[in-house]
Every structure is written in C-alpha cells, then in structure tokens.
Amino acid sequence: KDSRPRKRINSPADLETFTQSKLCQQLLSFAAELAESVRGKPIVPERLEKASPLVRGMVGILDQLEQWIREFPPLDQPM
C-alpha cells in the first residue's frame, strides 16, 4: 500500500465530506487547544532544546505539515 501523502480533496464534494468529518473537527480542536497552550509564551530556540521528546516530536510533525502546505498549495477553483 502506498502511504505517501497525496491530494485527496479534488472537488467541492470532497471538501464538504472532509469539513463534515470527525477527523476535521478533531484537527480543528487540536489546533485550537495547541494555540491556547502556547499563548503568551516566548518563541526562543532554548525552549525547544529543553522540551520533552513528545513536544519535539510534535514540532517535527508541524514542521512537516508546514512543508507540505508549501509543496501542495491550494488550487484556485470556484467553490
């Protein structure tokens, strides 16, 4: 099975299916909770160096997501 990332939202119907999914709601909830947990905390390299392996792993995942967003920008299309 090919597990490489690939575009899966190819139509307005696909987007609607995703935005109504439990996964989408969980991702939005996670992002909101993550943002709230770091509100007001300074962004300095020393914080990451002292962070737990779990937090460093999450930063790695977010870095990868950021890279994918740059690699796979949304296409302009009517919705």
PDB file of N, CA and C in Angstrom:
ATOM      1  N   LYS A   1       0.850  -1.183   0.000  1.00  0.00           N
ATOM      2  CA  LYS A   1       0.000   0.000   0.000  1.00  0.00           C
ATOM      3  C   LYS A   1       0.895   1.246   0.000  1.00  0.00           C
ATOM      4  N   ASP A   2       0.591   2.188  -0.853  1.00  0.00           N
ATOM      5  CA  ASP A   2       1.347   3.431  -0.962  1.00  0.00           C
ATOM      6  C   ASP A   2       0.868   4.395   0.124  1.00  0.00           C
ATOM      7  N   SER A   3       1.750   4.739   1.065  1.00  0.00           N
ATOM      8  CA  SER A   3       1.346   5.608   2.170  1.00  0.00           C
ATOM      9  C   SER A   3       1.868   7.035   2.021  1.00  0.00           C
ATOM     10  N   ARG A   4       2.434   7.345   0.843  1.00  0.00           N
ATOM     11  CA  ARG A   4       2.916   8.710   0.631  1.00  0.00           C
ATOM     12  C   ARG A   4       1.743   9.685   0.612  1.00  0.00           C
ATOM     13  N   PRO A   5       1.977  10.896   1.102  1.00  0.00           N
ATOM     14  CA  PRO A   5       0.898  11.887   1.073  1.00  0.00           C
ATOM     15  C   PRO A   5       0.473  12.181  -0.358  1.00  0.00           C
ATOM     16  N   ARG A   6      -0.808  12.363  -0.554  1.00  0.00           N
ATOM     17  CA  ARG A   6      -1.312  12.737  -1.859  1.00  0.00           C
ATOM     18  C   ARG A   6      -2.582  13.556  -1.676  1.00  0.00           C
ATOM     19  N   LYS A   7      -2.905  14.307  -2.667  1.00  0.00           N
ATOM     20  CA  LYS A   7      -4.083  15.143  -2.637  1.00  0.00           C
ATOM     21  C   LYS A   7      -5.335  14.271  -2.652  1.00  0.00           C
ATOM     22  N   ARG A   8      -6.231  14.531  -1.722  1.00  0.00           N
ATOM     23  CA  ARG A   8      -7.462  13.756  -1.654  1.00  0.00           C
ATOM     24  C   ARG A   8      -8.707  14.621  -1.762  1.00  0.00           C
ATOM     25  N   ILE A   9      -8.540  15.928  -1.693  1.00  0.00           N
ATOM     26  CA  ILE A   9      -9.678  16.819  -1.846  1.00  0.00           C
ATOM     27  C   ILE A   9      -9.597  17.393  -3.245  1.00  0.00           C
ATOM     28  N   ASN A  10     -10.412  16.850  -4.126  1.00  0.00           N
ATOM     29  CA  ASN A  10     -10.359  17.189  -5.541  1.00  0.00           C
ATOM     30  C   ASN A  10     -11.611  17.863  -6.063  1.00  0.00           C
ATOM     31  N   SER A  11     -12.599  18.031  -5.219  1.00  0.00           N
ATOM     32  CA  SER A  11     -13.851  18.625  -5.679  1.00  0.00           C
ATOM     33  C   SER A  11     -14.547  19.286  -4.491  1.00  0.00           C
ATOM     34  N   PRO A  12     -15.505  20.125  -4.763  1.00  0.00           N
ATOM     35  CA  PRO A  12     -16.287  20.699  -3.661  1.00  0.00           C
ATOM     36  C   PRO A  12     -16.940  19.617  -2.793  1.00  0.00           C
ATOM     37  N   ALA A  13     -17.354  18.538  -3.409  1.00  0.00           N
ATOM     38  CA  ALA A  13     -17.971  17.444  -2.643  1.00  0.00           C
ATOM     39  C   ALA A  13     -16.957  16.810  -1.692  1.00  0.00           C
ATOM     40  N   ASP A  14     -15.714  16.632  -2.162  1.00  0.00           N
ATOM     41  CA  ASP A  14     -14.662  16.089  -1.297  1.00  0.00           C
ATOM     42  C   ASP A  14     -14.407  17.021  -0.111  1.00  0.00           C
ATOM     43  N   LEU A  15     -14.367  18.336  -0.391  1.00  0.00           N
ATOM     44  CA  LEU A  15     -14.138  19.313   0.665  1.00  0.00           C
ATOM     45  C   LEU A  15     -15.265  19.275   1.680  1.00  0.00           C
ATOM     46  N   GLU A  16     -16.484  19.195   1.201  1.00  0.00           N
ATOM     47  CA  GLU A  16     -17.639  19.121   2.098  1.00  0.00           C
ATOM     48  C   GLU A  16     -17.579  17.864   2.961  1.00  0.00           C
ATOM     49  N   THR A  17     -17.232  16.746   2.352  1.00  0.00           N
ATOM     50  CA  THR A  17     -17.106  15.493   3.108  1.00  0.00           C
ATOM     51  C   THR A  17     -16.063  15.641   4.209  1.00  0.00           C
ATOM     52  N   PHE A  18     -14.912  16.247   3.867  1.00  0.00           N
ATOM     53  CA  PHE A  18     -13.855  16.415   4.863  1.00  0.00           C
ATOM     54  C   PHE A  18     -14.282  17.378   5.962  1.00  0.00           C
ATOM     55  N   THR A  19     -14.849  18.532   5.599  1.00  0.00           N
ATOM     56  CA  THR A  19     -15.182  19.524   6.629  1.00  0.00           C
ATOM     57  C   THR A  19     -16.286  19.037   7.567  1.00  0.00           C
ATOM     58  N   GLN A  20     -17.053  18.061   7.136  1.00  0.00           N
ATOM     59  CA  GLN A  20     -18.099  17.500   7.995  1.00  0.00           C
ATOM     60  C   GLN A  20     -17.618  16.271   8.775  1.00  0.00           C
ATOM     61  N   SER A  21     -16.378  15.859   8.546  1.00  0.00           N
ATOM     62  CA  SER A  21     -15.879  14.633   9.170  1.00  0.00           C
ATOM     63  C   SER A  21     -15.443  14.846  10.614  1.00  0.00           C
ATOM     64  N   LYS A  22     -15.447  13.758  11.339  1.00  0.00           N
ATOM     65  CA  LYS A  22     -14.967  13.784  12.723  1.00  0.00           C
ATOM     66  C   LYS A  22     -13.480  14.149  12.748  1.00  0.00           C
ATOM     67  N   LEU A  23     -12.716  13.663  11.773  1.00  0.00           N
ATOM     68  CA  LEU A  23     -11.287  13.974  11.713  1.00  0.00           C
ATOM     69  C   LEU A  23     -11.067  15.478  11.616  1.00  0.00           C
ATOM     70  N   CYS A  24     -11.809  16.152  10.765  1.00  0.00           N
ATOM     71  CA  CYS A  24     -11.667  17.605  10.613  1.00  0.00           C
ATOM     72  C   CYS A  24     -11.960  18.295  11.942  1.00  0.00           C
ATOM     73  N   GLN A  25     -13.018  17.905  12.599  1.00  0.00           N
ATOM     74  CA  GLN A  25     -13.369  18.512  13.884  1.00  0.00           C
ATOM     75  C   GLN A  25     -12.274  18.255  14.928  1.00  0.00           C
ATOM     76  N   GLN A  26     -11.704  17.057  14.912  1.00  0.00           N
ATOM     77  CA  GLN A  26     -10.624  16.749  15.849  1.00  0.00           C
ATOM     78  C   GLN A  26      -9.376  17.582  15.551  1.00  0.00           C
ATOM     79  N   LEU A  27      -9.059  17.751  14.274  1.00  0.00           N
ATOM     80  CA  LEU A  27      -7.900  18.565  13.905  1.00  0.00           C
ATOM     81  C   LEU A  27      -8.092  20.022  14.322  1.00  0.00           C
ATOM     82  N   LEU A  28      -9.273  20.555  14.091  1.00  0.00           N
ATOM     83  CA  LEU A  28      -9.551  21.932  14.492  1.00  0.00           C
ATOM     84  C   LEU A  28      -9.491  22.095  16.006  1.00  0.00           C
ATOM     85  N   SER A  29     -10.027  21.139  16.715  1.00  0.00           N
ATOM     86  CA  SER A  29      -9.987  21.180  18.179  1.00  0.00           C
ATOM     87  C   SER A  29      -8.541  21.101  18.686  1.00  0.00           C
ATOM     88  N   PHE A  30      -7.758  20.202  18.109  1.00  0.00           N
ATOM     89  CA  PHE A  30      -6.357  20.067  18.483  1.00  0.00           C
ATOM     90  C   PHE A  30      -5.607  21.370  18.228  1.00  0.00           C
ATOM     91  N   ALA A  31      -5.818  21.976  17.054  1.00  0.00           N
ATOM     92  CA  ALA A  31      -5.123  23.216  16.713  1.00  0.00           C
ATOM     93  C   ALA A  31      -5.507  24.334  17.683  1.00  0.00           C
ATOM     94  N   ALA A  32      -6.772  24.423  18.037  1.00  0.00           N
ATOM     95  CA  ALA A  32      -7.220  25.463  18.971  1.00  0.00           C
ATOM     96  C   ALA A  32      -6.613  25.246  20.358  1.00  0.00           C
ATOM     97  N   GLU A  33      -6.606  24.004  20.824  1.00  0.00           N
ATOM     98  CA  GLU A  33      -6.028  23.710  22.134  1.00  0.00           C
ATOM     99  C   GLU A  33      -4.520  23.952  22.138  1.00  0.00           C
ATOM    100  N   LEU A  34      -3.864  23.592  21.048  1.00  0.00           N
ATOM    101  CA  LEU A  34      -2.425  23.815  20.936  1.00  0.00           C
ATOM    102  C   LEU A  34      -2.119  25.310  20.963  1.00  0.00           C
ATOM    103  N   ALA A  35      -2.867  26.087  20.200  1.00  0.00           N
ATOM    104  CA  ALA A  35      -2.656  27.536  20.167  1.00  0.00           C
ATOM    105  C   ALA A  35      -2.865  28.154  21.550  1.00  0.00           C
ATOM    106  N   GLU A  36      -3.900  27.706  22.227  1.00  0.00           N
ATOM    107  CA  GLU A  36      -4.188  28.247  23.564  1.00  0.00           C
ATOM    108  C   GLU A  36      -3.087  27.883  24.562  1.00  0.00           C
ATOM    109  N   SER A  37      -2.515  26.695  24.414  1.00  0.00           N
ATOM    110  CA  SER A  37      -1.496  26.248  25.381  1.00  0.00           C
ATOM    111  C   SER A  37      -0.192  27.026  25.268  1.00  0.00           C
ATOM    112  N   VAL A  38       0.058  27.655  24.133  1.00  0.00           N
ATOM    113  CA  VAL A  38       1.310  28.396  23.959  1.00  0.00           C
ATOM    114  C   VAL A  38       1.100  29.906  23.918  1.00  0.00           C
ATOM    115  N   ARG A  39      -0.122  30.331  24.073  1.00  0.00           N
ATOM    116  CA  ARG A  39      -0.414  31.775  24.043  1.00  0.00           C
ATOM    117  C   ARG A  39       0.408  32.488  25.121  1.00  0.00           C
ATOM    118  N   GLY A  40       1.114  33.530  24.699  1.00  0.00           N
ATOM    119  CA  GLY A  40       1.895  34.333  25.638  1.00  0.00           C
ATOM    120  C   GLY A  40       3.273  33.786  25.965  1.00  0.00           C
ATOM    121  N   LYS A  41       3.608  32.640  25.430  1.00  0.00           N
ATOM    122  CA  LYS A  41       4.930  32.056  25.694  1.00  0.00           C
ATOM    123  C   LYS A  41       5.900  32.525  24.616  1.00  0.00           C
ATOM    124  N   PRO A  42       7.106  32.929  24.999  1.00  0.00           N
ATOM    125  CA  PRO A  42       8.064  33.401  24.001  1.00  0.00           C
ATOM    126  C   PRO A  42       8.538  32.267  23.088  1.00  0.00           C
ATOM    127  N   ILE A  43       8.838  32.622  21.847  1.00  0.00           N
ATOM    128  CA  ILE A  43       9.357  31.656  20.882  1.00  0.00           C
ATOM    129  C   ILE A  43      10.869  31.830  20.837  1.00  0.00           C
ATOM    130  N   VAL A  44      11.567  30.951  21.528  1.00  0.00           N
ATOM    131  CA  VAL A  44      13.028  31.006  21.548  1.00  0.00           C
ATOM    132  C   VAL A  44      13.572  29.589  21.383  1.00  0.00           C
ATOM    133  N   PRO A  45      14.703  29.433  20.692  1.00  0.00           N
ATOM    134  CA  PRO A  45      15.258  28.088  20.457  1.00  0.00           C
ATOM    135  C   PRO A  45      15.521  27.302  21.742  1.00  0.00           C
ATOM    136  N   GLU A  46      15.867  27.995  22.813  1.00  0.00           N
ATOM    137  CA  GLU A  46      16.178  27.296  24.066  1.00  0.00           C
ATOM    138  C   GLU A  46      14.976  26.510  24.600  1.00  0.00           C
ATOM    139  N   ARG A  47      13.766  27.012  24.351  1.00  0.00           N
ATOM    140  CA  ARG A  47      12.570  26.298  24.835  1.00  0.00           C
ATOM    141  C   ARG A  47      12.464  24.931  24.162  1.00  0.00           C
ATOM    142  N   LEU A  48      12.735  24.864  22.862  1.00  0.00           N
ATOM    143  CA  LEU A  48      12.644  23.593  22.149  1.00  0.00           C
ATOM    144  C   LEU A  48      13.731  22.634  22.613  1.00  0.00           C
ATOM    145  N   GLU A  49      14.916  23.142  22.845  1.00  0.00           N
ATOM    146  CA  GLU A  49      16.021  22.292  23.307  1.00  0.00           C
ATOM    147  C   GLU A  49      15.699  21.635  24.644  1.00  0.00           C
ATOM    148  N   LYS A  50      14.954  22.328  25.498  1.00  0.00           N
ATOM    149  CA  LYS A  50      14.618  21.814  26.835  1.00  0.00           C
ATOM    150  C   LYS A  50      13.305  21.040  26.846  1.00  0.00           C
ATOM    151  N   ALA A  51      12.612  21.008  25.728  1.00  0.00           N
ATOM    152  CA  ALA A  51      11.298  20.362  25.661  1.00  0.00           C
ATOM    153  C   ALA A  51      11.430  18.839  25.720  1.00  0.00           C
ATOM    154  N   SER A  52      10.348  18.207  26.077  1.00  0.00           N
ATOM    155  CA  SER A  52      10.309  16.745  26.135  1.00  0.00           C
ATOM    156  C   SER A  52      10.376  16.171  24.720  1.00  0.00           C
ATOM    157  N   PRO A  53      10.737  14.892  24.615  1.00  0.00           N
ATOM    158  CA  PRO A  53      10.740  14.245  23.295  1.00  0.00           C
ATOM    159  C   PRO A  53       9.367  14.323  22.613  1.00  0.00           C
ATOM    160  N   LEU A  54       8.303  14.252  23.377  1.00  0.00           N
ATOM    161  CA  LEU A  54       6.961  14.332  22.812  1.00  0.00           C
ATOM    162  C   LEU A  54       6.736  15.700  22.159  1.00  0.00           C
ATOM    163  N   VAL A  55       7.114  16.753  22.851  1.00  0.00           N
ATOM    164  CA  VAL A  55       6.932  18.103  22.302  1.00  0.00           C
ATOM    165  C   VAL A  55       7.829  18.303  21.083  1.00  0.00           C
ATOM    166  N   ARG A  56       9.056  17.834  21.150  1.00  0.00           N
ATOM    167  CA  ARG A  56       9.949  17.965  19.988  1.00  0.00           C
ATOM    168  C   ARG A  56       9.388  17.184  18.796  1.00  0.00           C
ATOM    169  N   GLY A  57       8.796  16.038  19.069  1.00  0.00           N
ATOM    170  CA  GLY A  57       8.167  15.259  18.008  1.00  0.00           C
ATOM    171  C   GLY A  57       7.000  15.996  17.381  1.00  0.00           C
ATOM    172  N   MET A  58       6.184  16.645  18.208  1.00  0.00           N
ATOM    173  CA  MET A  58       5.055  17.422  17.693  1.00  0.00           C
ATOM    174  C   MET A  58       5.549  18.592  16.848  1.00  0.00           C
ATOM    175  N   VAL A  59       6.623  19.236  17.272  1.00  0.00           N
ATOM    176  CA  VAL A  59       7.196  20.332  16.481  1.00  0.00           C
ATOM    177  C   VAL A  59       7.650  19.790  15.129  1.00  0.00           C
ATOM    178  N   GLY A  60       8.238  18.613  15.122  1.00  0.00           N
ATOM    179  CA  GLY A  60       8.646  17.987  13.865  1.00  0.00           C
ATOM    180  C   GLY A  60       7.464  17.721  12.946  1.00  0.00           C
ATOM    181  N   ILE A  61       6.365  17.251  13.517  1.00  0.00           N
ATOM    182  CA  ILE A  61       5.158  16.991  12.727  1.00  0.00           C
ATOM    183  C   ILE A  61       4.612  18.295  12.157  1.00  0.00           C
ATOM    184  N   LEU A  62       4.569  19.336  12.973  1.00  0.00           N
ATOM    185  CA  LEU A  62       4.075  20.627  12.497  1.00  0.00           C
ATOM    186  C   LEU A  62       4.995  21.210  11.423  1.00  0.00           C
ATOM    187  N   ASP A  63       6.292  21.018  11.581  1.00  0.00           N
ATOM    188  CA  ASP A  63       7.235  21.458  10.545  1.00  0.00           C
ATOM    189  C   ASP A  63       6.963  20.728   9.231  1.00  0.00           C
ATOM    190  N   GLN A  64       6.696  19.419   9.306  1.00  0.00           N
ATOM    191  CA  GLN A  64       6.398  18.642   8.106  1.00  0.00           C
ATOM    192  C   GLN A  64       5.102  19.119   7.452  1.00  0.00           C
ATOM    193  N   LEU A  65       4.093  19.388   8.268  1.00  0.00           N
ATOM    194  CA  LEU A  65       2.834  19.902   7.724  1.00  0.00           C
ATOM    195  C   LEU A  65       3.053  21.233   7.014  1.00  0.00           C
ATOM    196  N   GLU A  66       3.865  22.090   7.614  1.00  0.00           N
ATOM    197  CA  GLU A  66       4.169  23.374   7.001  1.00  0.00           C
ATOM    198  C   GLU A  66       4.850  23.182   5.643  1.00  0.00           C
ATOM    199  N   GLN A  67       5.752  22.206   5.576  1.00  0.00           N
ATOM    200  CA  GLN A  67       6.439  21.909   4.313  1.00  0.00           C
ATOM    201  C   GLN A  67       5.446  21.420   3.267  1.00  0.00           C
ATOM    202  N   TRP A  68       4.518  20.542   3.655  1.00  0.00           N
ATOM    203  CA  TRP A  68       3.521  20.039   2.708  1.00  0.00           C
ATOM    204  C   TRP A  68       2.635  21.169   2.191  1.00  0.00           C
ATOM    205  N   ILE A  69       2.295  22.101   3.070  1.00  0.00           N
ATOM    206  CA  ILE A  69       1.467  23.227   2.642  1.00  0.00           C
ATOM    207  C   ILE A  69       2.196  24.031   1.569  1.00  0.00           C
ATOM    208  N   ARG A  70       3.500  24.200   1.738  1.00  0.00           N
ATOM    209  CA  ARG A  70       4.280  24.914   0.713  1.00  0.00           C
ATOM    210  C   ARG A  70       4.366  24.090  -0.571  1.00  0.00           C
ATOM    211  N   GLU A  71       4.522  22.770  -0.452  1.00  0.00           N
ATOM    212  CA  GLU A  71       4.669  21.907  -1.622  1.00  0.00           C
ATOM    213  C   GLU A  71       3.363  21.703  -2.381  1.00  0.00           C
ATOM    214  N   PHE A  72       2.245  21.713  -1.670  1.00  0.00           N
ATOM    215  CA  PHE A  72       0.941  21.434  -2.276  1.00  0.00           C
ATOM    216  C   PHE A  72      -0.017  22.588  -2.013  1.00  0.00           C
ATOM    217  N   PRO A  73       0.264  23.753  -2.595  1.00  0.00           N
ATOM    218  CA  PRO A  73      -0.642  24.886  -2.340  1.00  0.00           C
ATOM    219  C   PRO A  73      -2.017  24.615  -2.927  1.00  0.00           C
ATOM    220  N   PRO A  74      -3.025  25.236  -2.337  1.00  0.00           N
ATOM    221  CA  PRO A  74      -4.385  25.031  -2.875  1.00  0.00           C
ATOM    222  C   PRO A  74      -4.478  25.624  -4.276  1.00  0.00           C
ATOM    223  N   LEU A  75      -5.278  24.988  -5.089  1.00  0.00           N
ATOM    224  CA  LEU A  75      -5.528  25.489  -6.443  1.00  0.00           C
ATOM    225  C   LEU A  75      -6.694  26.458  -6.404  1.00  0.00           C
ATOM    226  N   ASP A  76      -6.588  27.532  -7.173  1.00  0.00           N
ATOM    227  CA  ASP A  76      -7.723  28.433  -7.296  1.00  0.00           C
ATOM    228  C   ASP A  76      -8.812  27.719  -8.075  1.00  0.00           C
ATOM    229  N   GLN A  77      -9.966  27.641  -7.480  1.00  0.00           N
ATOM    230  CA  GLN A  77     -11.078  26.979  -8.139  1.00  0.00           C
ATOM    231  C   GLN A  77     -12.389  27.503  -7.552  1.00  0.00           C
ATOM    232  N   PRO A  78     -13.406  27.535  -8.362  1.00  0.00           N
ATOM    233  CA  PRO A  78     -14.699  28.001  -7.830  1.00  0.00           C
ATOM    234  C   PRO A  78     -15.261  26.964  -6.861  1.00  0.00           C
ATOM    235  N   MET A  79     -15.845  27.447  -5.820  1.00  0.00           N
ATOM    236  CA  MET A  79     -16.457  26.538  -4.845  1.00  0.00           C
ATOM    237  C   MET A  79     -17.902  26.851  -4.724  1.00  0.00           C
TER     238      MET A  79
END
